Short mmCIF file of N, CA and C in Angstrom, two decimals:
data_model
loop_
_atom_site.label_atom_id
_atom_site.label_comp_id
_atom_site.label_asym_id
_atom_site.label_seq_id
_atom_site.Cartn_x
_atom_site.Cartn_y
_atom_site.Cartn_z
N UNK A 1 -1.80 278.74 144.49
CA UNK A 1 -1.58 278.47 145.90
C UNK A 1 -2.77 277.78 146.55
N UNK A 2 -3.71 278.02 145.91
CA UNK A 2 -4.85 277.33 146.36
C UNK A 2 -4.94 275.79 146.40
N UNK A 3 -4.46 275.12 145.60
CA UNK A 3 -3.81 274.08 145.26
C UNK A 3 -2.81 273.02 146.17
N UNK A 4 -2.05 273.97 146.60
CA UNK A 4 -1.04 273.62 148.05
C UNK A 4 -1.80 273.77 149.06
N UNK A 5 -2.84 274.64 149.72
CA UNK A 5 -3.50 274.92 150.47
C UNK A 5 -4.87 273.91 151.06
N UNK A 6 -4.93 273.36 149.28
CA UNK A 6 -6.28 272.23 149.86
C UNK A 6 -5.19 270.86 150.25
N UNK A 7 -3.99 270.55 150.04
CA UNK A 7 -3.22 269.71 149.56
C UNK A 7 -2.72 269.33 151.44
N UNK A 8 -2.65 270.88 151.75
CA UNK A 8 -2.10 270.67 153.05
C UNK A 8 -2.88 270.32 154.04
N UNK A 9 -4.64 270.59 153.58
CA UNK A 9 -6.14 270.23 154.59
C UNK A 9 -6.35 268.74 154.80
N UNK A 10 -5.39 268.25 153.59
CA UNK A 10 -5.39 266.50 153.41
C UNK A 10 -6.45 265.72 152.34
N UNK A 11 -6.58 266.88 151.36
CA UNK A 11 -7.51 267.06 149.87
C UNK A 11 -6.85 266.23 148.80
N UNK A 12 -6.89 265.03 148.42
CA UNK A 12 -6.24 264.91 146.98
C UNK A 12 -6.51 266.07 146.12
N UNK A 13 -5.55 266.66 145.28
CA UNK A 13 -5.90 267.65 144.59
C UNK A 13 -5.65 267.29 142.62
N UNK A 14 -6.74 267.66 141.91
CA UNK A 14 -6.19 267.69 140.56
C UNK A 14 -6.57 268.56 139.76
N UNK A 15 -5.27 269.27 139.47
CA UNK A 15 -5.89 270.19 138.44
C UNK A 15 -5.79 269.91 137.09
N UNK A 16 -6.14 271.73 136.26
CA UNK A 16 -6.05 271.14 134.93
C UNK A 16 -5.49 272.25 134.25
N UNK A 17 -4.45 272.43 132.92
CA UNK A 17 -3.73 273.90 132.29
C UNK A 17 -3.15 273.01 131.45
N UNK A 18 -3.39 273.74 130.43
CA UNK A 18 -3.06 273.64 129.04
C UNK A 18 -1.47 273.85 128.76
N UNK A 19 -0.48 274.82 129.65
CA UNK A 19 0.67 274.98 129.49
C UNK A 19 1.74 274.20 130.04
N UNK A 20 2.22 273.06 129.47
CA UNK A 20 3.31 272.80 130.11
C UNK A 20 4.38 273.34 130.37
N UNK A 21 4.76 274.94 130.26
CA UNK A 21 5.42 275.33 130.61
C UNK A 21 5.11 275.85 131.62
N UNK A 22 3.85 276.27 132.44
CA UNK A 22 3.04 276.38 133.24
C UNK A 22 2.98 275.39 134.92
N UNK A 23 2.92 274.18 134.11
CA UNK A 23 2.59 273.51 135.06
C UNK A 23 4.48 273.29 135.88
N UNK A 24 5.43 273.18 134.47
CA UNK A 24 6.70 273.24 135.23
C UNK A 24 6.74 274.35 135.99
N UNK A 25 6.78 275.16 135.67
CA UNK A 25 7.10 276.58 136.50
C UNK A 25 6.46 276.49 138.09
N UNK A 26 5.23 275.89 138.11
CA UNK A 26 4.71 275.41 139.63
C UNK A 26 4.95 274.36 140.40
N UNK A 27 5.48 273.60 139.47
CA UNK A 27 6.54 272.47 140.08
C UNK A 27 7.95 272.98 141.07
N UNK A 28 8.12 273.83 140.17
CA UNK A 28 9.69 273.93 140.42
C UNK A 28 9.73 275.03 141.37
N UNK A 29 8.67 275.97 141.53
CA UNK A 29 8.53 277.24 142.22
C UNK A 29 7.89 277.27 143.56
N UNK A 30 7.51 275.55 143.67
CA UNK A 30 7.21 275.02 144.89
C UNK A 30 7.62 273.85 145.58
N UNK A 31 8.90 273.82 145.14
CA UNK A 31 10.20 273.02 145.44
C UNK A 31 9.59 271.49 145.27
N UNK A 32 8.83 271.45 144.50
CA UNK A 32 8.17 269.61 144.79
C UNK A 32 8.47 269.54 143.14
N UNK A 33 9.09 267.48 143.36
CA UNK A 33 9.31 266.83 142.32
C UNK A 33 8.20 266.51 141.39
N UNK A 34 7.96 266.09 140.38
CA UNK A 34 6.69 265.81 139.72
C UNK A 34 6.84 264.48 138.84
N UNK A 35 6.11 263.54 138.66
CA UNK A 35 6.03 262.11 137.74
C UNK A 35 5.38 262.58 136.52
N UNK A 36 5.81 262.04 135.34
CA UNK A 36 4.96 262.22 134.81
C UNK A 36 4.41 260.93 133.94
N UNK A 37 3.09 261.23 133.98
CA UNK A 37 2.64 259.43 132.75
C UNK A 37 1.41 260.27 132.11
N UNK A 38 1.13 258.93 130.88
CA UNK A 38 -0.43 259.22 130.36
C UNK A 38 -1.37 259.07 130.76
N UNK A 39 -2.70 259.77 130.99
CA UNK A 39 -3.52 259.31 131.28
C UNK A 39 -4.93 259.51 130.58
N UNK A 40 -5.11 258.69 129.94
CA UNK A 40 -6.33 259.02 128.81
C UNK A 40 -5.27 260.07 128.19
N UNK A 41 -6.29 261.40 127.25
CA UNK A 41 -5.83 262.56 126.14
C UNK A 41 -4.67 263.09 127.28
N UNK A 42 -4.52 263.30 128.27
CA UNK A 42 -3.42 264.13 129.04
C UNK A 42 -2.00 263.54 129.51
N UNK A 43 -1.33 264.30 129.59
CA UNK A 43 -0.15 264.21 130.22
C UNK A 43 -0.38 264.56 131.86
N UNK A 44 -0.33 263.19 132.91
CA UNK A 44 0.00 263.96 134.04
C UNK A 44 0.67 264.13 134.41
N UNK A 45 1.09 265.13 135.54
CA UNK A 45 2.11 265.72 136.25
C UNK A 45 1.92 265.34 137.80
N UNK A 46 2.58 264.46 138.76
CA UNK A 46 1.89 264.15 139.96
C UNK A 46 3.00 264.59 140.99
N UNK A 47 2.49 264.77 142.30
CA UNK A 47 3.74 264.99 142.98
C UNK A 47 2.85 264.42 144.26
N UNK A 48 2.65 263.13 145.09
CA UNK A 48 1.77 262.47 145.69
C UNK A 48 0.21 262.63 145.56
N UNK A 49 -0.34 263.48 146.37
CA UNK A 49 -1.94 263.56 145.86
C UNK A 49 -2.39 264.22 145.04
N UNK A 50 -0.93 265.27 144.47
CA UNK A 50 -1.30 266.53 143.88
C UNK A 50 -1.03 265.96 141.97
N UNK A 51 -2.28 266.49 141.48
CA UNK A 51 -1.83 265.95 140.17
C UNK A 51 -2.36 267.06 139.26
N UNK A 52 -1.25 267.64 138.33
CA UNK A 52 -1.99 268.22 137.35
C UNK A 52 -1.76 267.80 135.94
N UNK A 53 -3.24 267.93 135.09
CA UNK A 53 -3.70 267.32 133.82
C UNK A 53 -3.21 268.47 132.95
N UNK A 54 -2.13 268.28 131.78
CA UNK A 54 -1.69 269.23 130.90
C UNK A 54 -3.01 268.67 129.93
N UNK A 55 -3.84 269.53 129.42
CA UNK A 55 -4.90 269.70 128.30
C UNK A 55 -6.17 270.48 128.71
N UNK A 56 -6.95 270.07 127.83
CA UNK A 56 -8.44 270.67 128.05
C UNK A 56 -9.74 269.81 128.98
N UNK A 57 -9.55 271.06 130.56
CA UNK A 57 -10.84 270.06 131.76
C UNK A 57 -11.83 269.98 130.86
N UNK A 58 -12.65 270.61 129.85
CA UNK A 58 -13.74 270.11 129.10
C UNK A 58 -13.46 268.65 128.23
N UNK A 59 -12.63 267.87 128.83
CA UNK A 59 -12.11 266.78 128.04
C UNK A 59 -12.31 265.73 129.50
N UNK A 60 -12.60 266.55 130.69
CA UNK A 60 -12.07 265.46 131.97
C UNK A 60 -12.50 264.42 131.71
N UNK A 61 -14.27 264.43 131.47
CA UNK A 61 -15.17 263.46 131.80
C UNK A 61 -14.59 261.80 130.92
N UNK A 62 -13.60 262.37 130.17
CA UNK A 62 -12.72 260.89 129.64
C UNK A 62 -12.41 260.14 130.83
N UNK A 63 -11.51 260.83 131.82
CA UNK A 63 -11.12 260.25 132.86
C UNK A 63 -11.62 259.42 133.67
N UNK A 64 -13.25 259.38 133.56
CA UNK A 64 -14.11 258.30 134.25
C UNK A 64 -14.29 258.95 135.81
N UNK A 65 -13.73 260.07 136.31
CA UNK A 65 -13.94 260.76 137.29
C UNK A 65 -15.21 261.86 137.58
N UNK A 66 -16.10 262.03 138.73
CA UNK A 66 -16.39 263.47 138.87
C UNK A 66 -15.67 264.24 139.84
N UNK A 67 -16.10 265.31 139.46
CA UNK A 67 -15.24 266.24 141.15
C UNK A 67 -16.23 267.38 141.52
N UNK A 68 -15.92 267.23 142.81
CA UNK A 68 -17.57 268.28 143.46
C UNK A 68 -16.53 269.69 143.72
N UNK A 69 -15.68 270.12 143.32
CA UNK A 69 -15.22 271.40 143.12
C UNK A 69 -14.44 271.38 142.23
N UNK A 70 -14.98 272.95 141.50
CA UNK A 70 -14.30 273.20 140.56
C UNK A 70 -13.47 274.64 140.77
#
């Protein structure tokens, strides 16, 4: 919920979980659609700013991104 919460402050948000059965279940349990594409090692899951990375965050720094919260 934390997630929806920074989402609603006007935060791009991205997370990261290893379960895609996981990340569906928060899709669907928070009534929002989700895209999905590759990006680098991950599968993302996006639903406008909100994006979550199916794999391992000790893998982010592929992404060419930093992020000042973790």
């Amino acid at each position: 919920r934390d997630m929806l919460w920074l989402r609603e402050q006007g935060h791009p948000v991205d997370g990261f979980e290893l379960s895609e059965l996981a990340i569906t279940q928060f899709f669907d349990e928070n009534n929002l659609s989700a895209e999905r594409s590759e990006v680098g090692p991950y599968q993302c899951h996006r639903h406008a700013d909100l994006r979550i990375y199916q794999g391992d965050f000790f893998a982010a720094p592929e992404l060419g991104q930093r992020y000042r919260l973790v």
